[in-house]
PDB file of C-alpha atoms and ligand atoms in Angstrom:
ATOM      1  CA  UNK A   1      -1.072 -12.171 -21.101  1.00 49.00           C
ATOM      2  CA  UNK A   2      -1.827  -8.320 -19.710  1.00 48.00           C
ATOM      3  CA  UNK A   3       1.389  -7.535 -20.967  1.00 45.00           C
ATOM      4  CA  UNK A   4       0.705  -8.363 -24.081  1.00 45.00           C
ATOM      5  CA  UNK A   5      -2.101  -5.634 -24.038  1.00 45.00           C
ATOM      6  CA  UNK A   6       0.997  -2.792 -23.334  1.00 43.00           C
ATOM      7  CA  UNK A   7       2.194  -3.287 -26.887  1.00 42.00           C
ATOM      8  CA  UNK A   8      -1.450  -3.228 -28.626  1.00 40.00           C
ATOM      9  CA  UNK A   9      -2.430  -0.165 -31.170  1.00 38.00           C
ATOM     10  CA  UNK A  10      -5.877  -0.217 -29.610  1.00 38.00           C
ATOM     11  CA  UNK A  11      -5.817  -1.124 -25.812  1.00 39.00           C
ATOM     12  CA  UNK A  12      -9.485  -1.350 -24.491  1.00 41.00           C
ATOM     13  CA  UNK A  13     -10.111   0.661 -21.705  1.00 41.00           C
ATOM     14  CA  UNK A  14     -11.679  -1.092 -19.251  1.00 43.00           C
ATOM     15  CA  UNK A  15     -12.109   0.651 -15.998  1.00 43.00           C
ATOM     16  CA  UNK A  16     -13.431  -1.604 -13.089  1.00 47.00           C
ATOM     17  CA  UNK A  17     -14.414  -0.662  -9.479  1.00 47.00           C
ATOM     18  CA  UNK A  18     -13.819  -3.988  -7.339  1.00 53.00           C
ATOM     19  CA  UNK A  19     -14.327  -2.510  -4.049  1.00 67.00           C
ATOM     20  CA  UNK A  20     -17.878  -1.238  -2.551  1.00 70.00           C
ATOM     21  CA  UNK A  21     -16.359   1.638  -1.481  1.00 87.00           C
ATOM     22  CA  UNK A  22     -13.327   3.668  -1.717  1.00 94.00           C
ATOM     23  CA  UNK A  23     -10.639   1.448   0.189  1.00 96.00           C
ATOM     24  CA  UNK A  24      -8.652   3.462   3.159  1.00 97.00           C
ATOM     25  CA  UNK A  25      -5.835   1.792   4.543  1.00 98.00           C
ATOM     26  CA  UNK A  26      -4.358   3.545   7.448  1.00 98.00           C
ATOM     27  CA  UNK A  27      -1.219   2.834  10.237  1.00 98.00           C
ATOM     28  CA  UNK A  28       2.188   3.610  10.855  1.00 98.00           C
ATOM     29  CA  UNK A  29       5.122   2.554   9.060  1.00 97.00           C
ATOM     30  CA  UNK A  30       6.086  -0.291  11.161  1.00 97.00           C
ATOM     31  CA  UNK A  31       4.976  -1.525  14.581  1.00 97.00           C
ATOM     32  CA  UNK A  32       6.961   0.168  17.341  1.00 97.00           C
ATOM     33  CA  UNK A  33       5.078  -0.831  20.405  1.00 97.00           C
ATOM     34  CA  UNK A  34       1.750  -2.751  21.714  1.00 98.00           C
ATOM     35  CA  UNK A  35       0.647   0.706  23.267  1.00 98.00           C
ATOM     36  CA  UNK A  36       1.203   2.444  19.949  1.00 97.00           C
ATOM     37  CA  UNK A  37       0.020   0.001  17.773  1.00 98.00           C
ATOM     38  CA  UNK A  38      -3.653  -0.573  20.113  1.00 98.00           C
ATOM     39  CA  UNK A  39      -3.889   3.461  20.582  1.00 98.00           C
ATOM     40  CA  UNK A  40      -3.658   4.022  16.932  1.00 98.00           C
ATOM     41  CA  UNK A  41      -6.172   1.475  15.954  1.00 98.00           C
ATOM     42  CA  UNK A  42      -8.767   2.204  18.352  1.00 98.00           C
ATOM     43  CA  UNK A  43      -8.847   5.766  17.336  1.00 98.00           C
ATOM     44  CA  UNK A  44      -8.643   4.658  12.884  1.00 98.00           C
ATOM     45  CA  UNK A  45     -11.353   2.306  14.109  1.00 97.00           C
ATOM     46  CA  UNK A  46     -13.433   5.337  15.658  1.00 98.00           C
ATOM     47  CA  UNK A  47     -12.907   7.614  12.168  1.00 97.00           C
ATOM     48  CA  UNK A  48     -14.432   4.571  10.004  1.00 95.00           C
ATOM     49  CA  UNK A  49     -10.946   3.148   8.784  1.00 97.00           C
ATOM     50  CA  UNK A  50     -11.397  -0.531   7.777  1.00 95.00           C
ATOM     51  CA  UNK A  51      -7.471  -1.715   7.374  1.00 97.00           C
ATOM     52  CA  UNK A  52      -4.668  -0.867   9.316  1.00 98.00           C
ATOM     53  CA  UNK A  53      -1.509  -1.617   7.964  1.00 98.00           C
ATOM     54  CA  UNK A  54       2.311  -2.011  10.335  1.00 98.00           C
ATOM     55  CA  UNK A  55       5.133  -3.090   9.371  1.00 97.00           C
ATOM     56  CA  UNK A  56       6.741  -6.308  11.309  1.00 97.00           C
ATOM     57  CA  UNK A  57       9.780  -7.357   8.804  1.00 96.00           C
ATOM     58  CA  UNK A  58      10.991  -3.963   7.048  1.00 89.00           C
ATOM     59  CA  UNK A  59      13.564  -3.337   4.107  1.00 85.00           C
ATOM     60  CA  UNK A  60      15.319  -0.746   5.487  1.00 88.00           C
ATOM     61  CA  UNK A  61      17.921   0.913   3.146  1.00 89.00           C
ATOM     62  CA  UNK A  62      20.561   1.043   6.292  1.00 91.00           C
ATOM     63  CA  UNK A  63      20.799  -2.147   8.447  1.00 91.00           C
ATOM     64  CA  UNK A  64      21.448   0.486  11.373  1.00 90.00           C
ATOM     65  CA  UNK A  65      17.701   1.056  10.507  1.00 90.00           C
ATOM     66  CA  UNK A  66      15.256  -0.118  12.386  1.00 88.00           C
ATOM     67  CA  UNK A  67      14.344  -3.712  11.290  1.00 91.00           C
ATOM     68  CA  UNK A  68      11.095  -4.315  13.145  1.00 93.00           C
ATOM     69  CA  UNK A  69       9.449  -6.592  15.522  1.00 95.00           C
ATOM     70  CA  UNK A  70       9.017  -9.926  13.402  1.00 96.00           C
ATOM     71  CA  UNK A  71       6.672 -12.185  15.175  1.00 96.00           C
ATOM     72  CA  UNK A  72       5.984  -9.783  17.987  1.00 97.00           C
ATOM     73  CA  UNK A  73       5.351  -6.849  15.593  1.00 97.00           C
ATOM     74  CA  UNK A  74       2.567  -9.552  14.053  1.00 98.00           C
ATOM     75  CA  UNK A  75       1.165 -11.008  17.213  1.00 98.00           C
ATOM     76  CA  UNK A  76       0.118  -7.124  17.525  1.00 98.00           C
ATOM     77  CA  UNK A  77      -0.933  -6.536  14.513  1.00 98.00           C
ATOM     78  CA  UNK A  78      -3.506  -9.211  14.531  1.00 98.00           C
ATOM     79  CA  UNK A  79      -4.737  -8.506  18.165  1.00 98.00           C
ATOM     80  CA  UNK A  80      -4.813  -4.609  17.361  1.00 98.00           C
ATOM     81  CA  UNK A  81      -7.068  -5.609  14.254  1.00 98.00           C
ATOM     82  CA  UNK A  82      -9.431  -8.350  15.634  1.00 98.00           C
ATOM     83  CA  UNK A  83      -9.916  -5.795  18.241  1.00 98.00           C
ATOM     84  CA  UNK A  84     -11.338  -2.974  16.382  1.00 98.00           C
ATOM     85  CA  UNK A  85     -12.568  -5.282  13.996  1.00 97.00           C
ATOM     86  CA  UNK A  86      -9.543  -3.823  11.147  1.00 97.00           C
ATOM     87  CA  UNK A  87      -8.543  -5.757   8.263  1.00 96.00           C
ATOM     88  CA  UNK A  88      -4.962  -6.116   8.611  1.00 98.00           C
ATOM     89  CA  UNK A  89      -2.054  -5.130   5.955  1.00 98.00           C
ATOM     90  CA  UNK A  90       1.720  -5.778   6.205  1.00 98.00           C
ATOM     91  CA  UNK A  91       4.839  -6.646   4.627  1.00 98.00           C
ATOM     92  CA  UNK A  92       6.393  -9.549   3.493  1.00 98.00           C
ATOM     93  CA  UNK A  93       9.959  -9.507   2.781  1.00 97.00           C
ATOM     94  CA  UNK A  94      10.910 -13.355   2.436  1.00 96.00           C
ATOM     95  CA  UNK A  95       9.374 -16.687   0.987  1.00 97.00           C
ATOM     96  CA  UNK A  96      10.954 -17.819   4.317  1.00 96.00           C
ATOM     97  CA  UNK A  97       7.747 -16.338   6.071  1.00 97.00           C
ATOM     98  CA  UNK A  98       4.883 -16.754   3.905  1.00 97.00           C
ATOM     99  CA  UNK A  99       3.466 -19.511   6.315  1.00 97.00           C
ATOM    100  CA  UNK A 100       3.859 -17.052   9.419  1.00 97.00           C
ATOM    101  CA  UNK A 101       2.486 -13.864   7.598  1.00 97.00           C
ATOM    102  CA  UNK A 102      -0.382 -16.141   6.145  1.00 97.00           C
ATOM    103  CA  UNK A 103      -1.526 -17.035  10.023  1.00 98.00           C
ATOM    104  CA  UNK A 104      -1.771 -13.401  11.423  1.00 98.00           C
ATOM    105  CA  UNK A 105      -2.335 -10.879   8.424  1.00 97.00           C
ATOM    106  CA  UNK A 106      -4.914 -10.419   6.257  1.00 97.00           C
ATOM    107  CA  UNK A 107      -3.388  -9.038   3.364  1.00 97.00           C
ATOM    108  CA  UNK A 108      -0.014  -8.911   2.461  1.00 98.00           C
ATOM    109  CA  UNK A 109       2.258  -6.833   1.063  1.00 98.00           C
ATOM    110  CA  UNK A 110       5.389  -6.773  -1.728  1.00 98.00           C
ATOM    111  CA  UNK A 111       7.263  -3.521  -1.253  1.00 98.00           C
ATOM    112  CA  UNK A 112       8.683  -1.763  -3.912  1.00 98.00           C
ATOM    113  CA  UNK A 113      12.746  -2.949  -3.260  1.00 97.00           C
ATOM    114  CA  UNK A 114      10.550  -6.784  -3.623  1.00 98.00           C
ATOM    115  CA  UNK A 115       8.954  -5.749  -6.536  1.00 98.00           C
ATOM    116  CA  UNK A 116      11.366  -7.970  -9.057  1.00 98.00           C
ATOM    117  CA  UNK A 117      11.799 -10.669  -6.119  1.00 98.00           C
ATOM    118  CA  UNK A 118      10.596 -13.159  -8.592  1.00 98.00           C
ATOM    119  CA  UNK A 119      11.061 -15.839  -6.276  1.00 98.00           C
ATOM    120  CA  UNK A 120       8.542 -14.078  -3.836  1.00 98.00           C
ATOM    121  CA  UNK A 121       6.372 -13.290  -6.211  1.00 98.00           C
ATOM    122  CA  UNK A 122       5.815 -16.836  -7.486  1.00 98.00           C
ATOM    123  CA  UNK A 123       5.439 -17.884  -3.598  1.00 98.00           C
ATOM    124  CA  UNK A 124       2.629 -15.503  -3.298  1.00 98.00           C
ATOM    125  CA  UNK A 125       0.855 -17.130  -6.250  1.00 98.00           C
ATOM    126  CA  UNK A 126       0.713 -20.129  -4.076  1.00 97.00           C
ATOM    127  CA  UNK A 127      -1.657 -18.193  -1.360  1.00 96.00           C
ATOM    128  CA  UNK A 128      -5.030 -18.066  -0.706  1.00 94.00           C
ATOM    129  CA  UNK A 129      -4.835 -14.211  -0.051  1.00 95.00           C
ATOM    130  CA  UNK A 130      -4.909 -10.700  -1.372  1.00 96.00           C
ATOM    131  CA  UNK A 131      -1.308  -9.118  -2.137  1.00 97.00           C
ATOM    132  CA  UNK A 132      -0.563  -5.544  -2.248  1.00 97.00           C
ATOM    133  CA  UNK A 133       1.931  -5.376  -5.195  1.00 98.00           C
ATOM    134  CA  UNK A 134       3.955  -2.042  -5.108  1.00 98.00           C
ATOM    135  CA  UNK A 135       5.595  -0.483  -7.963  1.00 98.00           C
ATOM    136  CA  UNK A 136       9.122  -0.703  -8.267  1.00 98.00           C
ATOM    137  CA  UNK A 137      11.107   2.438  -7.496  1.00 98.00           C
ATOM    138  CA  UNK A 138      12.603   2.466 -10.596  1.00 98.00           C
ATOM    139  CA  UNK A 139      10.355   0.024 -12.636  1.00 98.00           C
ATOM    140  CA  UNK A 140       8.281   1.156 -15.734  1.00 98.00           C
ATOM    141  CA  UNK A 141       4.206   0.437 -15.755  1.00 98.00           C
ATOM    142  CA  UNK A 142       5.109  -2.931 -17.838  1.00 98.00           C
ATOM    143  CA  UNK A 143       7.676  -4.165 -15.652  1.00 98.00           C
ATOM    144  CA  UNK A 144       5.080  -3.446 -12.769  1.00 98.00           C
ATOM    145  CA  UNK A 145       2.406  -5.491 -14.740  1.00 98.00           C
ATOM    146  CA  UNK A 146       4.225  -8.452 -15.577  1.00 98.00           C
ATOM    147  CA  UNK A 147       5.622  -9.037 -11.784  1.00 98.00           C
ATOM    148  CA  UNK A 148       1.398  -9.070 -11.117  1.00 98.00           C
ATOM    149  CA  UNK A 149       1.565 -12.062 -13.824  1.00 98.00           C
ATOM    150  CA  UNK A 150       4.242 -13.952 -11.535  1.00 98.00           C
ATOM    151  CA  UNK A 151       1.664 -14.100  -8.831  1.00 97.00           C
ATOM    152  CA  UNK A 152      -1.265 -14.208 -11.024  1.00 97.00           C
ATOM    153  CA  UNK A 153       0.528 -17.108 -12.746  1.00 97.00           C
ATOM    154  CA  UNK A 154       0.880 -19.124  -9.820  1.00 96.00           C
ATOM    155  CA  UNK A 155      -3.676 -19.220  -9.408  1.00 95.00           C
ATOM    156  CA  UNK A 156      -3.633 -16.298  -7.043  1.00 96.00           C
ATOM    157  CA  UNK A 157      -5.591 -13.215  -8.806  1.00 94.00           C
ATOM    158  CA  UNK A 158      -6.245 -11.423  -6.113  1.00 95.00           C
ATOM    159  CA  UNK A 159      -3.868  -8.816  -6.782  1.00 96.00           C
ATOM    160  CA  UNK A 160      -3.937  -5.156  -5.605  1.00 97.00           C
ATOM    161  CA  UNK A 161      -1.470  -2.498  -7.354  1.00 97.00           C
ATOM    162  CA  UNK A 162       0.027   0.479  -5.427  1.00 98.00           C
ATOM    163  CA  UNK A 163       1.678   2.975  -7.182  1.00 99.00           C
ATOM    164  CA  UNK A 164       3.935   4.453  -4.741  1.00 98.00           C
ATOM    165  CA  UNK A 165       6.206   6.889  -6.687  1.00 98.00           C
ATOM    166  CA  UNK A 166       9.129   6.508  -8.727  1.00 98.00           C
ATOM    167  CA  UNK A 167      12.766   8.312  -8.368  1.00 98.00           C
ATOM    168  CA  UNK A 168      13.309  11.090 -10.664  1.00 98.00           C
ATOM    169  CA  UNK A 169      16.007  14.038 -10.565  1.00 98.00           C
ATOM    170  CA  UNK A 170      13.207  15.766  -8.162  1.00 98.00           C
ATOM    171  CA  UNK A 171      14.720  15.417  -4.932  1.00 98.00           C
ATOM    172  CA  UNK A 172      12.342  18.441  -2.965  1.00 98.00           C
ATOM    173  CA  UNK A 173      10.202  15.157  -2.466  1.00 98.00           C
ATOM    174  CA  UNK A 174      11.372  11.281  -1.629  1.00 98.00           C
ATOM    175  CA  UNK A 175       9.878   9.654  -4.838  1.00 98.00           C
ATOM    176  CA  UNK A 176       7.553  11.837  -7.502  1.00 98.00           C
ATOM    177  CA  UNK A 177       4.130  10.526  -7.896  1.00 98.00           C
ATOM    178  CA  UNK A 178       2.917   9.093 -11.142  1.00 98.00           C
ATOM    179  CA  UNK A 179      -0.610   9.624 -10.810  1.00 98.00           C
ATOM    180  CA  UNK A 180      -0.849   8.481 -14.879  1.00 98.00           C
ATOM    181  CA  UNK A 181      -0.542   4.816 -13.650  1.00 98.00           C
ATOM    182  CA  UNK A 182      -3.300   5.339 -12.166  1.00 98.00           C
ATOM    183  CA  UNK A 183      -5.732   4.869 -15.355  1.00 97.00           C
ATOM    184  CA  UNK A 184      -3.022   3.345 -17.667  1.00 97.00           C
ATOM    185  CA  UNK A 185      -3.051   0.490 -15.038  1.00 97.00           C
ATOM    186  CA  UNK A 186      -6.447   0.132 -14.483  1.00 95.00           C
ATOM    187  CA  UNK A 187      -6.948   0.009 -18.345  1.00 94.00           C
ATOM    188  CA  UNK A 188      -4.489  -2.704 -18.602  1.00 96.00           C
ATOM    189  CA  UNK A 189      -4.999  -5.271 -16.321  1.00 96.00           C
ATOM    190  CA  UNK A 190      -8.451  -6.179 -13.707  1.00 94.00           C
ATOM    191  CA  UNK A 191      -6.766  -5.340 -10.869  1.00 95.00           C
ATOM    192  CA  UNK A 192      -7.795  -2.418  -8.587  1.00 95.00           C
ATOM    193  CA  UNK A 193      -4.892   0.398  -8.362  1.00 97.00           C
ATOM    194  CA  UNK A 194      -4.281   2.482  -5.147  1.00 97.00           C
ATOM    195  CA  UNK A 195      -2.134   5.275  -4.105  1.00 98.00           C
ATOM    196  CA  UNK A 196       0.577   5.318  -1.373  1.00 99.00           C
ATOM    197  CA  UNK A 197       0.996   9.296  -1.058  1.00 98.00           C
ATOM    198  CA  UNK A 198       3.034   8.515   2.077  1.00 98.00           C
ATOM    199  CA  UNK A 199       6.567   6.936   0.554  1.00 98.00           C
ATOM    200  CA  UNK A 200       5.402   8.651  -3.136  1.00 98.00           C
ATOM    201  CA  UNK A 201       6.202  12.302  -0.997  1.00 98.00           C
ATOM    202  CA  UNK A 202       8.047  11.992   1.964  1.00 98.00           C
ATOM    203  CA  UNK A 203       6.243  14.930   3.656  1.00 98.00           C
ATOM    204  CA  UNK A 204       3.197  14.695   5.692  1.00 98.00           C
ATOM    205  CA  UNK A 205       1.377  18.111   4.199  1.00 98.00           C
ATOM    206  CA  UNK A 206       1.841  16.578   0.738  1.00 98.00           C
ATOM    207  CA  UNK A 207      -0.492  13.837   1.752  1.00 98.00           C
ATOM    208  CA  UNK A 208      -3.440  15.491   1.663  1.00 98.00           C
ATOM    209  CA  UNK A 209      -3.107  17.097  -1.878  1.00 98.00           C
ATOM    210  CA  UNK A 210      -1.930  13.955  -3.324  1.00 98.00           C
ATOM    211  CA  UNK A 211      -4.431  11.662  -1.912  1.00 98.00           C
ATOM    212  CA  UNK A 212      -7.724  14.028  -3.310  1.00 98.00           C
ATOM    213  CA  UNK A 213      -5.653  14.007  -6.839  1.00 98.00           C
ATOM    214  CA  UNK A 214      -5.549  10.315  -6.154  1.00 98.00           C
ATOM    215  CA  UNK A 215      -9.205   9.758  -5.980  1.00 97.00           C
ATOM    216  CA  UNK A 216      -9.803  12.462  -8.562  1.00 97.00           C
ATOM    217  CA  UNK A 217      -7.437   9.907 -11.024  1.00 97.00           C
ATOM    218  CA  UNK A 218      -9.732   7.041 -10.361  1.00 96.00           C
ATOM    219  CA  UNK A 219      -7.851   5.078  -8.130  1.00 96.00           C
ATOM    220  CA  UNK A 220      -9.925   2.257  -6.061  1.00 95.00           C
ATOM    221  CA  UNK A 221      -7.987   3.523  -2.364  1.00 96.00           C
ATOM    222  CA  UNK A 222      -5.091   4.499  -0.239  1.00 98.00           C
ATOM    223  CA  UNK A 223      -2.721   3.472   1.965  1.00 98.00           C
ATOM    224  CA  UNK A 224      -1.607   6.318   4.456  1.00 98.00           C
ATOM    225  CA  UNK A 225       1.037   6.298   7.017  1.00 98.00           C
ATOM    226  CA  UNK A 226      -0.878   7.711  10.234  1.00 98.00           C
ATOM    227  CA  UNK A 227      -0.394   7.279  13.875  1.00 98.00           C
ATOM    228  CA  UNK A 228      -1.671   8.879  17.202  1.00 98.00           C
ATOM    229  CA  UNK A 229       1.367  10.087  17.935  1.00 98.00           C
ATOM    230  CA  UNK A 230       3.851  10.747  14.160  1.00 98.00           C
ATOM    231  CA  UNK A 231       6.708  12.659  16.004  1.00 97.00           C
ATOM    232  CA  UNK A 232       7.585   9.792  18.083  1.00 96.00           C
ATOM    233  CA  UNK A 233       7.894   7.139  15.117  1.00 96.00           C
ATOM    234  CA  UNK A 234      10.820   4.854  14.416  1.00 95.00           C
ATOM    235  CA  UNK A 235      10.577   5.120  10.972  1.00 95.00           C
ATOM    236  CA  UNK A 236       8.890   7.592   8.669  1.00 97.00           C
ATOM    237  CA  UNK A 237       7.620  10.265  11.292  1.00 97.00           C
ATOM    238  CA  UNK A 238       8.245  12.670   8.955  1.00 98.00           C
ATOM    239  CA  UNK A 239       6.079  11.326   6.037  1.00 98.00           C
ATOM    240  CA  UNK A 240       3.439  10.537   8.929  1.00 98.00           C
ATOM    241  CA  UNK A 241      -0.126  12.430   9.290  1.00 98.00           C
ATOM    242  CA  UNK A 242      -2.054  12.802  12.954  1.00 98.00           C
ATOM    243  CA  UNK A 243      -5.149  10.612  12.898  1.00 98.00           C
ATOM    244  CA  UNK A 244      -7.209  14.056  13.068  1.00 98.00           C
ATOM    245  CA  UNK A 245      -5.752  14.783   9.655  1.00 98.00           C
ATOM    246  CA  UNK A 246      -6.503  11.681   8.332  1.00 98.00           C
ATOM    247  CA  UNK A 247     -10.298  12.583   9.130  1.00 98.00           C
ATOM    248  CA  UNK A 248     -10.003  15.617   7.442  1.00 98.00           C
ATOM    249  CA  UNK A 249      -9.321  13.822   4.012  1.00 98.00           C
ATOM    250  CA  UNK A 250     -11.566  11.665   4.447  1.00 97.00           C
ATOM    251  CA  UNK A 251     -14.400  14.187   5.368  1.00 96.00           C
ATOM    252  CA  UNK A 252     -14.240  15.308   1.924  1.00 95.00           C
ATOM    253  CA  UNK A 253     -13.262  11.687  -0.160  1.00 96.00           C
ATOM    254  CA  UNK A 254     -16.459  11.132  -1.363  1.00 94.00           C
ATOM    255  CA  UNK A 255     -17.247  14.699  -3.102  1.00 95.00           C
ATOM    256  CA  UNK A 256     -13.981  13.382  -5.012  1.00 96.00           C
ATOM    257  CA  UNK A 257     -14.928   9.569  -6.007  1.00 94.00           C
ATOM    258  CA  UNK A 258     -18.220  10.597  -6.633  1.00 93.00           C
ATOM    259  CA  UNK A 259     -17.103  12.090 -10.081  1.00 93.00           C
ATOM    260  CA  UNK A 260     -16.740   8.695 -10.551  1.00 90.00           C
ATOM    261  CA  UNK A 261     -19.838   7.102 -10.171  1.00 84.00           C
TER     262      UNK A 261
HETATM  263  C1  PEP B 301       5.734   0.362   3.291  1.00 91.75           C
HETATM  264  O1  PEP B 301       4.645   0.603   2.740  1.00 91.75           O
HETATM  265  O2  PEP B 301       5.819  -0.026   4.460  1.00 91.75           O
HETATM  266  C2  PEP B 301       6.985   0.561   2.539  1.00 91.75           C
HETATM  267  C3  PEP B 301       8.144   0.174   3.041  1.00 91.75           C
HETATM  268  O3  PEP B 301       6.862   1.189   1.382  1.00 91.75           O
HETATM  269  P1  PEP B 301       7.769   1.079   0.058  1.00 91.75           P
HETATM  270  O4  PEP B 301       8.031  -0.380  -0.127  1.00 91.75           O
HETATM  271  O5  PEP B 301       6.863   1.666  -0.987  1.00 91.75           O
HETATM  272  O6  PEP B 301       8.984   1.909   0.299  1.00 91.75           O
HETATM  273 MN1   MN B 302       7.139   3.738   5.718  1.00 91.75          MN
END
């Protein structure tokens, strides 16, 4: 058991890079529109993004929020990605629609309010595709681990962690980012670790900052919430960076991963 590894004296540090290259996942929050949705992609395409993540069932805090497109918001999705050739990211919010999410998306995604979902969790065991696990808002590094050995449990390893901030009594941003997961992850189980600098800040000119300290900490990508056009969002425009930005952090990525090498 990985977990077991959390209580041991002298914890091997393993660090593994699964992925070629640093992995970039890029898109906005959720899908709002076709237009949006294509215009966004064809321009992450053109910077040399390779996954574009949208949102088509959302946990919003507030059910005034906006909930998202469901099967629309998918249909999208996967015609926005086989179009620009994008791997394609979003969330899944219910065993209910495991078999739908499995027939349009690439890789799916546990958010962090589904991060103890158990029942989820075990579901996605069951699949024959990668899952984006999230950290828990208010879940410790071992909690986090041992909801990857519900899935893992289940015969699906191909597990992704995404450390997305915790709450704290800092309140300037929406979450504070625990950049230490980074390595103390990666030590502890095989699974590559990425950042979500997005929901870890709440504030677009935090992104850059936090995704270069990201890469600087080792972790194996990022998912970034970016769109053409971030002041006309449904959700999260404010956490949002212009595509333009987007290419100006990744201009300088590799200076930062090479320390790594
Ligand atoms: C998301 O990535 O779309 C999301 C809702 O993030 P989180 O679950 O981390 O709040
Ligand atoms: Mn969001």
């Amino acid at each position: 058991m990985i977990s077991d590894k959390l209580t041991g004296q002298n914890t091997k540090h393993f660090f593994r890079r699964p992925f070629d290259r640093f992995l970039v996942i890029a898109g906005p929050c959720t899908v709002d529109s076709k237009d949006q949705l294509e215009e966004t992609a064809a321009k992450l395409s053109q910077i040399g993004v390779s996954h574009l993540r949208a949102g088509a069932f959302k946990m919003r805090t507030s059910p005034d929020s906006y909930q998202g497109l469901g099967e629309e918001g998918l249909q999208y999705l996967q015609d926005a990605g086989s179009r620009y050739n994008l791997e394609t990211v979003s969330e899944i919010i219910s065993v209910a629609d495991i078999d739908l999410m499995c027939q349009y998306v690439d890789i799916l995604l546990v958010g962090t309010r589904n991060m103890q979902n158990y029942p989820l969790l075990k579901a996605l065991g069951m699949i024959n595709k990668p899952v984006i696990l999230k950290r828990g808002m208010a879940n410790s590094i071992r909690e986090w681990i041992q909801a990857s050995e519900y899935i893992k449990k289940g015969g699906n390893d191909n597990i992704i962690m995404c450390e997305r901030g915790i709450r704290t009594f800092e309140d300037y941003t929406r979450n504070s980012l625990d950049l230490s997961a980074v390595p103390i992850v990666k030590s502890l189980t095989p699974y590559p670790v990425i950042v979500d600098p997005s929901h870890a800040t709440g504030r677009a000119e935090l992104v850059k900052p936090m995704t270069w300290a990201a890469a600087a900490a080792g972790a194996d990508g990022v998912m970034i919430e970016c769109d053409a056009d971030p002041l006309n969002m449904k959700c999260d425009s404010k956490q949002t960076i212009t595509i333009e930005e987007l290419q100006s952090i990744l201009e300088k990525l590799p200076s930062i991963t090479n320390i790594w090498r």
